[in-house]
Each structure stands twice: as structure tokens, then as C-alpha cells.
PDB file of C-alpha atoms in Angstrom:
ATOM      1  CA  MET A   1     -87.815  74.016 151.895  1.00 42.00           C
ATOM      2  CA  ALA A   2     -90.969  75.593 153.360  1.00 52.00           C
ATOM      3  CA  GLY A   3     -94.569  74.825 153.539  1.00 68.00           C
ATOM      4  CA  LEU A   4     -95.876  71.435 152.681  1.00 75.00           C
ATOM      5  CA  TYR A   5     -92.665  69.480 152.625  1.00 78.00           C
ATOM      6  CA  ASN A   6     -90.435  68.710 155.637  1.00 80.00           C
ATOM      7  CA  THR A   7     -86.715  69.189 155.748  1.00 79.00           C
ATOM      8  CA  ASN A   8     -86.133  65.502 154.862  1.00 84.00           C
ATOM      9  CA  PHE A   9     -86.834  66.491 151.273  1.00 87.00           C
ATOM     10  CA  THR A  10     -83.756  68.692 151.436  1.00 83.00           C
ATOM     11  CA  THR A  11     -81.359  66.725 153.651  1.00 84.00           C
ATOM     12  CA  LEU A  12     -81.928  63.143 152.324  1.00 90.00           C
ATOM     13  CA  PRO A  13     -81.400  63.934 148.601  1.00 90.00           C
ATOM     14  CA  LEU A  14     -78.213  65.854 149.521  1.00 88.00           C
ATOM     15  CA  ALA A  15     -76.941  62.897 151.560  1.00 90.00           C
ATOM     16  CA  MET A  16     -77.901  60.544 148.783  1.00 92.00           C
ATOM     17  CA  ASP A  17     -76.091  62.689 146.229  1.00 90.00           C
ATOM     18  CA  VAL A  18     -72.935  62.546 148.336  1.00 92.00           C
ATOM     19  CA  ALA A  19     -73.260  58.749 148.680  1.00 93.00           C
ATOM     20  CA  SER A  20     -73.427  58.214 144.951  1.00 92.00           C
ATOM     21  CA  LEU A  21     -70.544  60.671 144.443  1.00 92.00           C
ATOM     22  CA  ARG A  22     -68.564  58.535 146.927  1.00 94.00           C
ATOM     23  CA  ASN A  23     -69.549  55.373 145.081  1.00 94.00           C
ATOM     24  CA  GLU A  24     -68.111  56.840 141.983  1.00 94.00           C
ATOM     25  CA  VAL A  25     -64.844  57.849 143.707  1.00 95.00           C
ATOM     26  CA  TYR A  26     -64.574  54.334 145.249  1.00 96.00           C
ATOM     27  CA  ALA A  27     -65.094  52.736 141.866  1.00 95.00           C
ATOM     28  CA  HIS A  28     -62.431  54.916 140.418  1.00 95.00           C
ATOM     29  CA  ASN A  29     -59.984  54.132 143.245  1.00 95.00           C
ATOM     30  CA  ILE A  30     -60.623  50.378 142.881  1.00 96.00           C
ATOM     31  CA  ALA A  31     -60.148  50.548 139.090  1.00 96.00           C
ATOM     32  CA  ASN A  32     -56.814  52.187 139.705  1.00 95.00           C
ATOM     33  CA  ALA A  33     -55.764  50.005 142.597  1.00 94.00           C
ATOM     34  CA  GLU A  34     -52.751  48.978 140.566  1.00 93.00           C
ATOM     35  CA  THR A  35     -51.964  52.041 138.580  1.00 94.00           C
ATOM     36  CA  PRO A  36     -48.425  53.174 139.232  1.00 93.00           C
ATOM     37  CA  GLY A  37     -48.272  56.574 140.985  1.00 92.00           C
ATOM     38  CA  TYR A  38     -52.093  56.765 141.479  1.00 94.00           C
ATOM     39  CA  LYS A  39     -53.145  58.607 144.600  1.00 93.00           C
ATOM     40  CA  ARG A  40     -56.532  57.823 146.060  1.00 93.00           C
ATOM     41  CA  ARG A  41     -59.282  60.371 145.999  1.00 93.00           C
ATOM     42  CA  GLU A  42     -61.773  60.909 148.900  1.00 92.00           C
ATOM     43  CA  VAL A  43     -64.978  62.784 149.345  1.00 92.00           C
ATOM     44  CA  SER A  44     -65.365  64.735 152.500  1.00 89.00           C
ATOM     45  CA  PHE A  45     -68.801  66.084 153.478  1.00 87.00           C
ATOM     46  CA  GLU A  46     -70.114  65.024 156.923  1.00 82.00           C
ATOM     47  CA  ASP A  47     -68.193  67.596 158.850  1.00 79.00           C
ATOM     48  CA  SER A  48     -69.429  70.561 156.873  1.00 76.00           C
ATOM     49  CA  PHE A  49     -72.970  69.019 156.840  1.00 74.00           C
ATOM     50  CA  LYS A  50     -72.944  68.505 160.547  1.00 76.00           C
ATOM     51  CA  LYS A  51     -71.791  72.093 161.122  1.00 72.00           C
ATOM     52  CA  ALA A  52     -74.508  73.447 158.870  1.00 70.00           C
ATOM     53  CA  LEU A  53     -77.217  71.433 160.687  1.00 68.00           C
ATOM     54  CA  ALA A  54     -75.990  72.257 164.142  1.00 68.00           C
ATOM     55  CA  GLY A  55     -75.307  75.820 163.064  1.00 58.00           C
ATOM     56  CA  ASP A  56     -72.107  75.943 164.999  1.00 54.00           C
ATOM     57  CA  GLU A  57     -70.474  78.315 162.552  1.00 57.00           C
ATOM     58  CA  LEU A  58     -73.237  79.530 160.352  1.00 59.00           C
ATOM     59  CA  ARG A  59     -75.780  80.519 163.012  1.00 61.00           C
ATOM     60  CA  LEU A  60     -75.796  84.148 163.987  1.00 66.00           C
ATOM     61  CA  LYS A  61     -76.069  85.092 167.655  1.00 69.00           C
ATOM     62  CA  THR A  62     -79.450  86.637 168.675  1.00 73.00           C
ATOM     63  CA  SER A  63     -79.351  88.573 171.920  1.00 80.00           C
ATOM     64  CA  ARG A  64     -82.689  90.262 171.638  1.00 78.00           C
ATOM     65  CA  VAL A  65     -86.102  88.702 171.124  1.00 75.00           C
ATOM     66  CA  ARG A  66     -86.696  90.856 168.053  1.00 77.00           C
ATOM     67  CA  HIS A  67     -83.391  89.839 166.356  1.00 75.00           C
ATOM     68  CA  ILE A  68     -84.051  87.912 163.251  1.00 69.00           C
ATOM     69  CA  PRO A  69     -82.355  84.504 163.416  1.00 64.00           C
ATOM     70  CA  ASN A  70     -80.712  83.034 160.275  1.00 61.00           C
ATOM     71  CA  TYR A  71     -81.937  79.537 160.953  1.00 58.00           C
ATOM     72  CA  PRO A  72     -83.254  77.030 159.919  1.00 56.00           C
ATOM     73  CA  VAL A  73     -79.946  77.072 158.146  1.00 55.00           C
ATOM     74  CA  SER A  74     -79.901  76.856 154.435  1.00 63.00           C
ATOM     75  CA  LEU A  75     -77.999  73.890 152.959  1.00 68.00           C
ATOM     76  CA  ASP A  76     -77.355  75.705 149.729  1.00 67.00           C
ATOM     77  CA  GLY A  77     -73.707  76.349 150.432  1.00 70.00           C
ATOM     78  CA  VAL A  78     -73.064  72.895 151.857  1.00 78.00           C
ATOM     79  CA  GLU A  79     -71.085  71.066 149.184  1.00 82.00           C
ATOM     80  CA  PRO A  80     -69.086  67.847 149.290  1.00 86.00           C
ATOM     81  CA  ASP A  81     -65.338  68.227 148.731  1.00 85.00           C
ATOM     82  CA  LEU A  82     -63.003  66.025 146.763  1.00 86.00           C
ATOM     83  CA  THR A  83     -59.462  65.582 147.889  1.00 86.00           C
ATOM     84  CA  ARG A  84     -56.425  63.540 146.770  1.00 88.00           C
ATOM     85  CA  ILE A  85     -54.530  61.802 149.568  1.00 88.00           C
ATOM     86  CA  LYS A  86     -50.982  62.304 148.535  1.00 88.00           C
ATOM     87  CA  ASN A  87     -49.013  61.821 151.728  1.00 85.00           C
ATOM     88  CA  THR A  88     -49.307  58.053 152.014  1.00 85.00           C
ATOM     89  CA  VAL A  89     -47.738  55.136 150.147  1.00 83.00           C
ATOM     90  CA  ILE A  90     -48.815  51.528 150.121  1.00 82.00           C
ATOM     91  CA  THR A  91     -46.760  49.906 147.335  1.00 82.00           C
ATOM     92  CA  ASN A  92     -43.293  50.546 145.770  1.00 84.00           C
ATOM     93  CA  ASP A  93     -44.820  52.166 142.638  1.00 88.00           C
ATOM     94  CA  GLY A  94     -46.251  55.137 144.644  1.00 89.00           C
ATOM     95  CA  ASN A  95     -49.811  53.863 144.640  1.00 92.00           C
ATOM     96  CA  ASN A  96     -51.642  54.437 147.950  1.00 92.00           C
ATOM     97  CA  VAL A  97     -54.937  52.519 147.325  1.00 93.00           C
ATOM     98  CA  ASP A  98     -55.599  49.968 150.053  1.00 93.00           C
ATOM     99  CA  ILE A  99     -57.945  47.695 148.187  1.00 92.00           C
ATOM    100  CA  ASP A 100     -59.373  46.063 151.398  1.00 92.00           C
ATOM    101  CA  LYS A 101     -60.144  49.416 152.947  1.00 94.00           C
ATOM    102  CA  GLU A 102     -61.642  50.640 149.647  1.00 95.00           C
ATOM    103  CA  MET A 103     -63.921  47.553 149.394  1.00 96.00           C
ATOM    104  CA  ALA A 104     -65.084  47.900 153.043  1.00 96.00           C
ATOM    105  CA  ALA A 105     -65.819  51.634 152.436  1.00 96.00           C
ATOM    106  CA  LEU A 106     -67.724  50.713 149.227  1.00 96.00           C
ATOM    107  CA  SER A 107     -69.945  48.263 151.111  1.00 96.00           C
ATOM    108  CA  ALA A 108     -70.520  50.638 153.964  1.00 97.00           C
ATOM    109  CA  ASN A 109     -71.417  53.366 151.572  1.00 96.00           C
ATOM    110  CA  THR A 110     -73.839  51.124 149.706  1.00 96.00           C
ATOM    111  CA  LEU A 111     -75.607  50.213 152.951  1.00 96.00           C
ATOM    112  CA  ARG A 112     -75.755  53.951 153.844  1.00 95.00           C
ATOM    113  CA  TYR A 113     -77.327  54.793 150.523  1.00 96.00           C
ATOM    114  CA  GLN A 114     -79.857  52.020 150.913  1.00 95.00           C
ATOM    115  CA  THR A 115     -80.750  53.306 154.379  1.00 96.00           C
ATOM    116  CA  LEU A 116     -81.230  56.810 152.983  1.00 96.00           C
ATOM    117  CA  THR A 117     -83.491  55.658 150.095  1.00 95.00           C
ATOM    118  CA  ARG A 118     -85.487  53.655 152.643  1.00 95.00           C
ATOM    119  CA  LEU A 119     -85.853  56.800 154.911  1.00 94.00           C
ATOM    120  CA  MET A 120     -86.872  58.804 151.887  1.00 94.00           C
ATOM    121  CA  ASP A 121     -89.373  56.162 150.942  1.00 94.00           C
ATOM    122  CA  LEU A 122     -90.897  56.076 154.413  1.00 93.00           C
ATOM    123  CA  ASN A 123     -90.990  59.828 154.435  1.00 91.00           C
ATOM    124  CA  ILE A 124     -93.128  59.795 151.332  1.00 91.00           C
ATOM    125  CA  VAL A 125     -95.298  57.019 152.703  1.00 90.00           C
ATOM    126  CA  ARG A 126     -96.128  59.235 155.667  1.00 88.00           C
ATOM    127  CA  TYR A 127     -97.331  61.934 153.275  1.00 87.00           C
ATOM    128  CA  ASN A 128     -99.417  59.288 151.436  1.00 86.00           C
ATOM    129  CA  ILE A 129    -101.031  58.334 154.682  1.00 85.00           C
ATOM    130  CA  VAL A 130    -102.033  61.871 155.418  1.00 84.00           C
ATOM    131  CA  LEU A 131    -103.329  62.446 151.912  1.00 84.00           C
ATOM    132  CA  LYS A 132    -105.371  59.223 151.759  1.00 84.00           C
ATOM    133  CA  GLY A 133    -106.638  59.523 155.311  1.00 74.00           C
ATOM    134  CA  THR A 134    -106.418  55.866 156.264  1.00 61.00           C
ATOM    135  CA  ARG A 135    -104.660  53.054 154.614  1.00 51.00           C
TER     136      ARG A 135
ATOM    137  CA  MET B   1     -78.829  59.161 136.520  1.00 54.00           C
ATOM    138  CA  LEU B   2     -75.962  59.982 134.149  1.00 65.00           C
ATOM    139  CA  ASP B   3     -73.578  59.742 137.081  1.00 76.00           C
ATOM    140  CA  VAL B   4     -74.579  56.105 137.507  1.00 83.00           C
ATOM    141  CA  PHE B   5     -73.694  55.204 133.945  1.00 88.00           C
ATOM    142  CA  ARG B   6     -70.418  57.042 134.330  1.00 91.00           C
ATOM    143  CA  THR B   7     -69.695  54.960 137.471  1.00 94.00           C
ATOM    144  CA  LEU B   8     -70.510  51.785 135.588  1.00 95.00           C
ATOM    145  CA  ASN B   9     -68.143  52.825 132.898  1.00 95.00           C
ATOM    146  CA  ILE B  10     -65.407  53.366 135.434  1.00 95.00           C
ATOM    147  CA  SER B  11     -65.850  49.800 136.757  1.00 96.00           C
ATOM    148  CA  ALA B  12     -66.079  48.532 133.212  1.00 96.00           C
ATOM    149  CA  SER B  13     -62.784  50.087 132.377  1.00 96.00           C
ATOM    150  CA  GLY B  14     -61.260  48.326 135.373  1.00 96.00           C
ATOM    151  CA  LEU B  15     -62.673  45.047 134.071  1.00 97.00           C
ATOM    152  CA  THR B  16     -61.279  45.666 130.579  1.00 96.00           C
ATOM    153  CA  ALA B  17     -57.836  46.534 131.949  1.00 96.00           C
ATOM    154  CA  GLN B  18     -57.704  43.474 134.218  1.00 96.00           C
ATOM    155  CA  ARG B  19     -58.861  41.205 131.410  1.00 96.00           C
ATOM    156  CA  ALA B  20     -56.134  42.524 129.174  1.00 96.00           C
ATOM    157  CA  ARG B  21     -53.735  41.879 131.926  1.00 96.00           C
ATOM    158  CA  LEU B  22     -55.063  38.261 132.182  1.00 96.00           C
ATOM    159  CA  ASP B  23     -54.527  37.884 128.479  1.00 96.00           C
ATOM    160  CA  VAL B  24     -50.919  38.937 128.787  1.00 97.00           C
ATOM    161  CA  ILE B  25     -50.321  36.599 131.723  1.00 97.00           C
ATOM    162  CA  ALA B  26     -51.862  33.720 129.718  1.00 97.00           C
ATOM    163  CA  SER B  27     -49.606  34.591 126.835  1.00 96.00           C
ATOM    164  CA  ASN B  28     -46.575  34.611 129.184  1.00 96.00           C
ATOM    165  CA  ILE B  29     -47.456  31.191 130.604  1.00 97.00           C
ATOM    166  CA  ALA B  30     -48.232  29.745 127.252  1.00 97.00           C
ATOM    167  CA  ASN B  31     -44.898  30.923 125.877  1.00 95.00           C
ATOM    168  CA  ALA B  32     -42.792  29.977 128.944  1.00 95.00           C
ATOM    169  CA  GLU B  33     -40.705  27.607 126.869  1.00 93.00           C
ATOM    170  CA  THR B  34     -40.890  29.298 123.509  1.00 94.00           C
ATOM    171  CA  THR B  35     -37.408  29.592 122.020  1.00 94.00           C
ATOM    172  CA  ARG B  36     -38.434  31.306 118.718  1.00 93.00           C
ATOM    173  CA  SER B  37     -40.322  34.669 118.471  1.00 92.00           C
ATOM    174  CA  ASP B  38     -40.877  37.302 115.817  1.00 90.00           C
ATOM    175  CA  GLU B  39     -38.244  39.536 117.259  1.00 86.00           C
ATOM    176  CA  GLY B  40     -35.761  36.732 117.011  1.00 87.00           C
ATOM    177  CA  GLY B  41     -34.465  34.791 119.963  1.00 90.00           C
ATOM    178  CA  PRO B  42     -36.753  33.387 122.684  1.00 95.00           C
ATOM    179  CA  TYR B  43     -40.091  34.865 123.852  1.00 95.00           C
ATOM    180  CA  ARG B  44     -39.737  37.917 126.003  1.00 95.00           C
ATOM    181  CA  ARG B  45     -42.060  38.317 129.001  1.00 96.00           C
ATOM    182  CA  LYS B  46     -44.684  41.034 128.592  1.00 96.00           C
ATOM    183  CA  THR B  47     -46.146  43.250 131.362  1.00 95.00           C
ATOM    184  CA  VAL B  48     -49.056  45.653 131.281  1.00 95.00           C
ATOM    185  CA  VAL B  49     -48.777  49.238 132.440  1.00 95.00           C
ATOM    186  CA  PHE B  50     -51.905  50.834 133.806  1.00 96.00           C
ATOM    187  CA  ARG B  51     -52.762  54.564 133.543  1.00 95.00           C
ATOM    188  CA  GLU B  52     -55.472  56.487 135.220  1.00 94.00           C
ATOM    189  CA  VAL B  53     -57.954  58.023 132.794  1.00 94.00           C
ATOM    190  CA  TYR B  54     -58.523  61.584 134.036  1.00 91.00           C
ATOM    191  CA  GLU B  55     -60.017  64.283 131.688  1.00 87.00           C
ATOM    192  CA  SER B  56     -57.917  67.246 132.775  1.00 82.00           C
ATOM    193  CA  ALA B  57     -59.942  69.581 130.421  1.00 79.00           C
ATOM    194  CA  ILE B  58     -63.108  68.862 132.338  1.00 76.00           C
ATOM    195  CA  HIS B  59     -61.236  69.235 135.644  1.00 74.00           C
ATOM    196  CA  ASP B  60     -59.808  72.624 134.651  1.00 75.00           C
ATOM    197  CA  ALA B  61     -63.085  73.896 133.354  1.00 73.00           C
ATOM    198  CA  GLY B  62     -64.749  73.277 136.704  1.00 65.00           C
ATOM    199  CA  TYR B  63     -62.012  73.822 139.131  1.00 62.00           C
ATOM    200  CA  ARG B  64     -63.045  73.685 142.812  1.00 65.00           C
ATOM    201  CA  ASN B  65     -66.286  72.112 141.620  1.00 75.00           C
ATOM    202  CA  VAL B  66     -66.674  68.613 143.036  1.00 80.00           C
ATOM    203  CA  ARG B  67     -68.988  67.433 140.318  1.00 78.00           C
ATOM    204  CA  ALA B  68     -66.733  68.575 137.545  1.00 79.00           C
ATOM    205  CA  GLN B  69     -63.778  66.836 139.309  1.00 81.00           C
ATOM    206  CA  THR B  70     -65.677  63.518 139.610  1.00 83.00           C
ATOM    207  CA  ASP B  71     -66.883  63.921 136.058  1.00 84.00           C
ATOM    208  CA  ALA B  72     -63.236  64.008 134.945  1.00 87.00           C
ATOM    209  CA  MET B  73     -62.587  60.562 136.547  1.00 90.00           C
ATOM    210  CA  ARG B  74     -62.953  57.919 133.827  1.00 92.00           C
ATOM    211  CA  GLY B  75     -61.246  54.870 135.410  1.00 94.00           C
ATOM    212  CA  VAL B  76     -58.200  53.136 134.107  1.00 96.00           C
ATOM    213  CA  GLU B  77     -56.660  52.124 130.825  1.00 95.00           C
ATOM    214  CA  ILE B  78     -53.720  50.124 129.521  1.00 95.00           C
ATOM    215  CA  ALA B  79     -50.997  52.625 128.764  1.00 95.00           C
ATOM    216  CA  ALA B  80     -48.651  50.084 127.212  1.00 95.00           C
ATOM    217  CA  ILE B  81     -47.701  46.498 127.041  1.00 95.00           C
ATOM    218  CA  GLU B  82     -43.969  46.555 127.763  1.00 95.00           C
ATOM    219  CA  ALA B  83     -41.405  43.889 127.275  1.00 94.00           C
ATOM    220  CA  ASP B  84     -39.497  42.633 130.335  1.00 93.00           C
ATOM    221  CA  LYS B  85     -35.882  43.696 129.902  1.00 92.00           C
ATOM    222  CA  ARG B  86     -34.405  41.117 132.303  1.00 93.00           C
ATOM    223  CA  PRO B  87     -32.031  38.610 130.751  1.00 94.00           C
ATOM    224  CA  PHE B  88     -33.008  35.188 129.318  1.00 94.00           C
ATOM    225  CA  ARG B  89     -32.457  31.965 131.101  1.00 93.00           C
ATOM    226  CA  TRP B  90     -29.774  29.566 129.836  1.00 94.00           C
ATOM    227  CA  ILE B  91     -30.426  25.883 130.177  1.00 94.00           C
ATOM    228  CA  TYR B  92     -28.111  23.011 129.240  1.00 95.00           C
ATOM    229  CA  ASP B  93     -29.798  20.844 126.585  1.00 94.00           C
ATOM    230  CA  PRO B  94     -27.623  19.683 123.681  1.00 94.00           C
ATOM    231  CA  SER B  95     -30.531  17.866 122.051  1.00 94.00           C
ATOM    232  CA  HIS B  96     -32.546  21.025 121.598  1.00 93.00           C
ATOM    233  CA  PRO B  97     -32.585  22.311 117.971  1.00 93.00           C
ATOM    234  CA  ASP B  98     -31.811  25.852 119.177  1.00 92.00           C
ATOM    235  CA  ALA B  99     -28.857  24.832 121.313  1.00 92.00           C
ATOM    236  CA  ASN B 100     -25.544  26.629 120.712  1.00 93.00           C
ATOM    237  CA  GLU B 101     -22.176  24.934 120.142  1.00 93.00           C
ATOM    238  CA  GLU B 102     -21.677  24.421 123.866  1.00 94.00           C
ATOM    239  CA  GLY B 103     -25.107  22.809 124.155  1.00 94.00           C
ATOM    240  CA  TYR B 104     -26.896  25.728 125.938  1.00 95.00           C
ATOM    241  CA  VAL B 105     -30.348  27.025 124.965  1.00 95.00           C
ATOM    242  CA  GLN B 106     -31.668  30.494 125.607  1.00 94.00           C
ATOM    243  CA  MET B 107     -35.065  30.214 127.214  1.00 95.00           C
ATOM    244  CA  PRO B 108     -37.717  32.995 127.890  1.00 96.00           C
ATOM    245  CA  ASN B 109     -37.372  35.155 130.896  1.00 95.00           C
ATOM    246  CA  VAL B 110     -40.707  33.952 132.183  1.00 95.00           C
ATOM    247  CA  ASN B 111     -40.967  32.664 135.745  1.00 95.00           C
ATOM    248  CA  VAL B 112     -44.147  30.614 135.712  1.00 95.00           C
ATOM    249  CA  LEU B 113     -44.498  30.830 139.533  1.00 96.00           C
ATOM    250  CA  ARG B 114     -44.520  34.616 139.350  1.00 95.00           C
ATOM    251  CA  GLU B 115     -47.029  34.523 136.524  1.00 96.00           C
ATOM    252  CA  MET B 116     -49.286  32.420 138.640  1.00 97.00           C
ATOM    253  CA  VAL B 117     -49.075  35.022 141.432  1.00 97.00           C
ATOM    254  CA  ASP B 118     -49.814  37.773 138.995  1.00 95.00           C
ATOM    255  CA  LEU B 119     -52.744  35.757 137.674  1.00 96.00           C
ATOM    256  CA  ILE B 120     -54.335  35.584 141.149  1.00 96.00           C
ATOM    257  CA  ASN B 121     -53.794  39.268 141.655  1.00 94.00           C
ATOM    258  CA  ALA B 122     -55.413  40.067 138.310  1.00 95.00           C
ATOM    259  CA  GLN B 123     -58.341  37.819 139.222  1.00 95.00           C
ATOM    260  CA  ARG B 124     -58.758  39.442 142.572  1.00 95.00           C
ATOM    261  CA  SER B 125     -58.716  42.911 141.078  1.00 95.00           C
ATOM    262  CA  TYR B 126     -61.186  41.868 138.415  1.00 96.00           C
ATOM    263  CA  GLU B 127     -63.507  40.667 141.134  1.00 96.00           C
ATOM    264  CA  ALA B 128     -63.046  43.902 143.104  1.00 96.00           C
ATOM    265  CA  ASN B 129     -64.251  45.810 140.033  1.00 96.00           C
ATOM    266  CA  VAL B 130     -67.227  43.473 139.650  1.00 97.00           C
ATOM    267  CA  THR B 131     -68.116  44.136 143.305  1.00 96.00           C
ATOM    268  CA  ALA B 132     -67.989  47.962 142.642  1.00 96.00           C
ATOM    269  CA  LEU B 133     -70.197  47.447 139.556  1.00 96.00           C
ATOM    270  CA  ASN B 134     -72.789  45.502 141.598  1.00 96.00           C
ATOM    271  CA  ALA B 135     -72.684  48.195 144.318  1.00 96.00           C
ATOM    272  CA  THR B 136     -73.564  50.754 141.665  1.00 95.00           C
ATOM    273  CA  LYS B 137     -76.380  48.540 140.375  1.00 95.00           C
ATOM    274  CA  SER B 138     -77.844  48.271 143.919  1.00 95.00           C
ATOM    275  CA  PHE B 139     -77.743  52.053 144.097  1.00 94.00           C
ATOM    276  CA  VAL B 140     -80.051  52.293 141.134  1.00 93.00           C
ATOM    277  CA  ASN B 141     -82.336  49.525 142.469  1.00 93.00           C
ATOM    278  CA  ALA B 142     -82.549  51.306 145.883  1.00 93.00           C
ATOM    279  CA  ALA B 143     -83.390  54.628 144.233  1.00 92.00           C
ATOM    280  CA  LEU B 144     -86.061  52.998 142.199  1.00 91.00           C
ATOM    281  CA  GLN B 145     -87.784  51.736 145.384  1.00 90.00           C
ATOM    282  CA  ILE B 146     -88.416  55.355 146.637  1.00 90.00           C
ATOM    283  CA  GLY B 147     -92.079  56.120 146.830  1.00 84.00           C
ATOM    284  CA  LYS B 148     -93.202  52.475 146.448  1.00 83.00           C
ATOM    285  CA  GLY B 149     -93.880  52.228 150.215  1.00 75.00           C
ATOM    286  CA  GLY B 150     -91.866  49.136 150.733  1.00 58.00           C
TER     287      GLY B 150
END
């Protein structure tokens, strides 16, 4: 996003989106904690997000001053991924949901989301301060 | 926003399933000594079988698309209420109206102790789904605070 708005308006909603996606997956895992044969699902995102931000893989090398760099990196292609964890077993019926782990992850994810909304809120507040002059 | 309602529905499906399980456990405990049933013979222990609700059509339409895949997740449902095939218990009680010539009575294959353990499990799972439901609610509340400057 260019111009008036800073990059927080791109990164924070994306992170919030992923957090709510995760919340849904955790809810589904918890609902199926005792379903025979159910394999837990997991959202992976942070790695590809970090790579995009750091530009480890997506950034092109510029060896001359007049080379046009391809950063700030676009986050368009950075998408969360959903995987089924099939190679573990917790109970005899083939289910691999560890309810305690799932509950802990759920709470951590909730706190993360609340942190992100707070950051977004404060980001907007900063704009308000500028627009109003003083508060 | 629709995502949130979908998530609430997932947790609600878990609550419904666990409540149905509680009903079945209650029925098992209530009938732990019932010697006459509709099928003839003593009461047979019932168990619930859960099944994941996953809309494969939605998944296939949006393959490799995370949002389509999560959209396909709809929680859990009761696939069946199955009868426990294990044999009935025999107890010696010649005074019982249903006793045979030798004085033995066929009793339900319900183990009350085991039912109590199941009951605790069902209750815990129910609470886990409530926690997930509340987490989703707090998501909405947090999102509504954006821009308020709090």
C-alpha cells in the first residue's frame, strides 16, 4: 500500500486473517477431539510471511545503483496453508488431537489476535492524532 | 464476518454432539439394571459414534485454496448410536421375576463405573467446545474495538 497509509494496514489485517483462520481450525479440531480416525489440521503461515518480509527468497539482487529493486515486497502471494497432520497417533481409534495442546494453542492464538487488533487500533489512533492536530 | 459465524457453528456442532453423548450415557446409567427392553431381553448399552463433517464438494471446488478448505470444515456430528455387542451379565437372584429355572437373571452389559468415566470425558469435551466458542466471541469483540482508540 502506498501513499497515505503505512504498511501496517497491509500486514496487520493479513496476520489477523490468519489468526481467525487458525481459530476456526482449532475449533474444528476440538469439536473432533473424539472422532475416530480424525487427523488434526494445522495452519502454517509465519514462515512464508517472515520470508516475504525479510525478502530472503523473493528479493532480487541489485548490483548496480540503477537496478530497480523489487522491494518493498508485495504480500499478494503470501497465503496461509492448511495441512493435515497424518503421521501421529494419540489414541487407539487413530485420532491424533491432543486436546490440551489444542486448548493451549487456542488461548495463545486468541491473545495474539487481541494484540493484533490493539496494534491496529493504535495505528489508527496515530492517524487520528495527525488529522486532528492535538488531542 | 461470515467466518466467525461458521466457527461458532463448528463449536455448536461439538456442543450438540457432546450433549447427545451425555444423553446416551444418562440412558445407560438409568437402565443399568433394566431387565426388559423393546428388543427383548435386558437393556443393551448404547455408544455414540462421532463423524467429522467435511463438505468435500467445497474442498474439491477450491483445491489448494486455504479458505475453501476451511470453509469445508463444519465440525462434528453423531454418525450413529450403536448397541454394545458385549455379552450380558448373569447374576444369581432366584427371587427376580425374570430369573431362569436355575435362578440366574440376565442383566444389562452396562458397567456404571465406566459410564461415570465416560460422563466426565463428555463433560470435559463439552467444556472444551464452550471455551472455543468463547474464544471466537472474544475475536469479534476485539475486532469491534479497532478504531475506538482504547
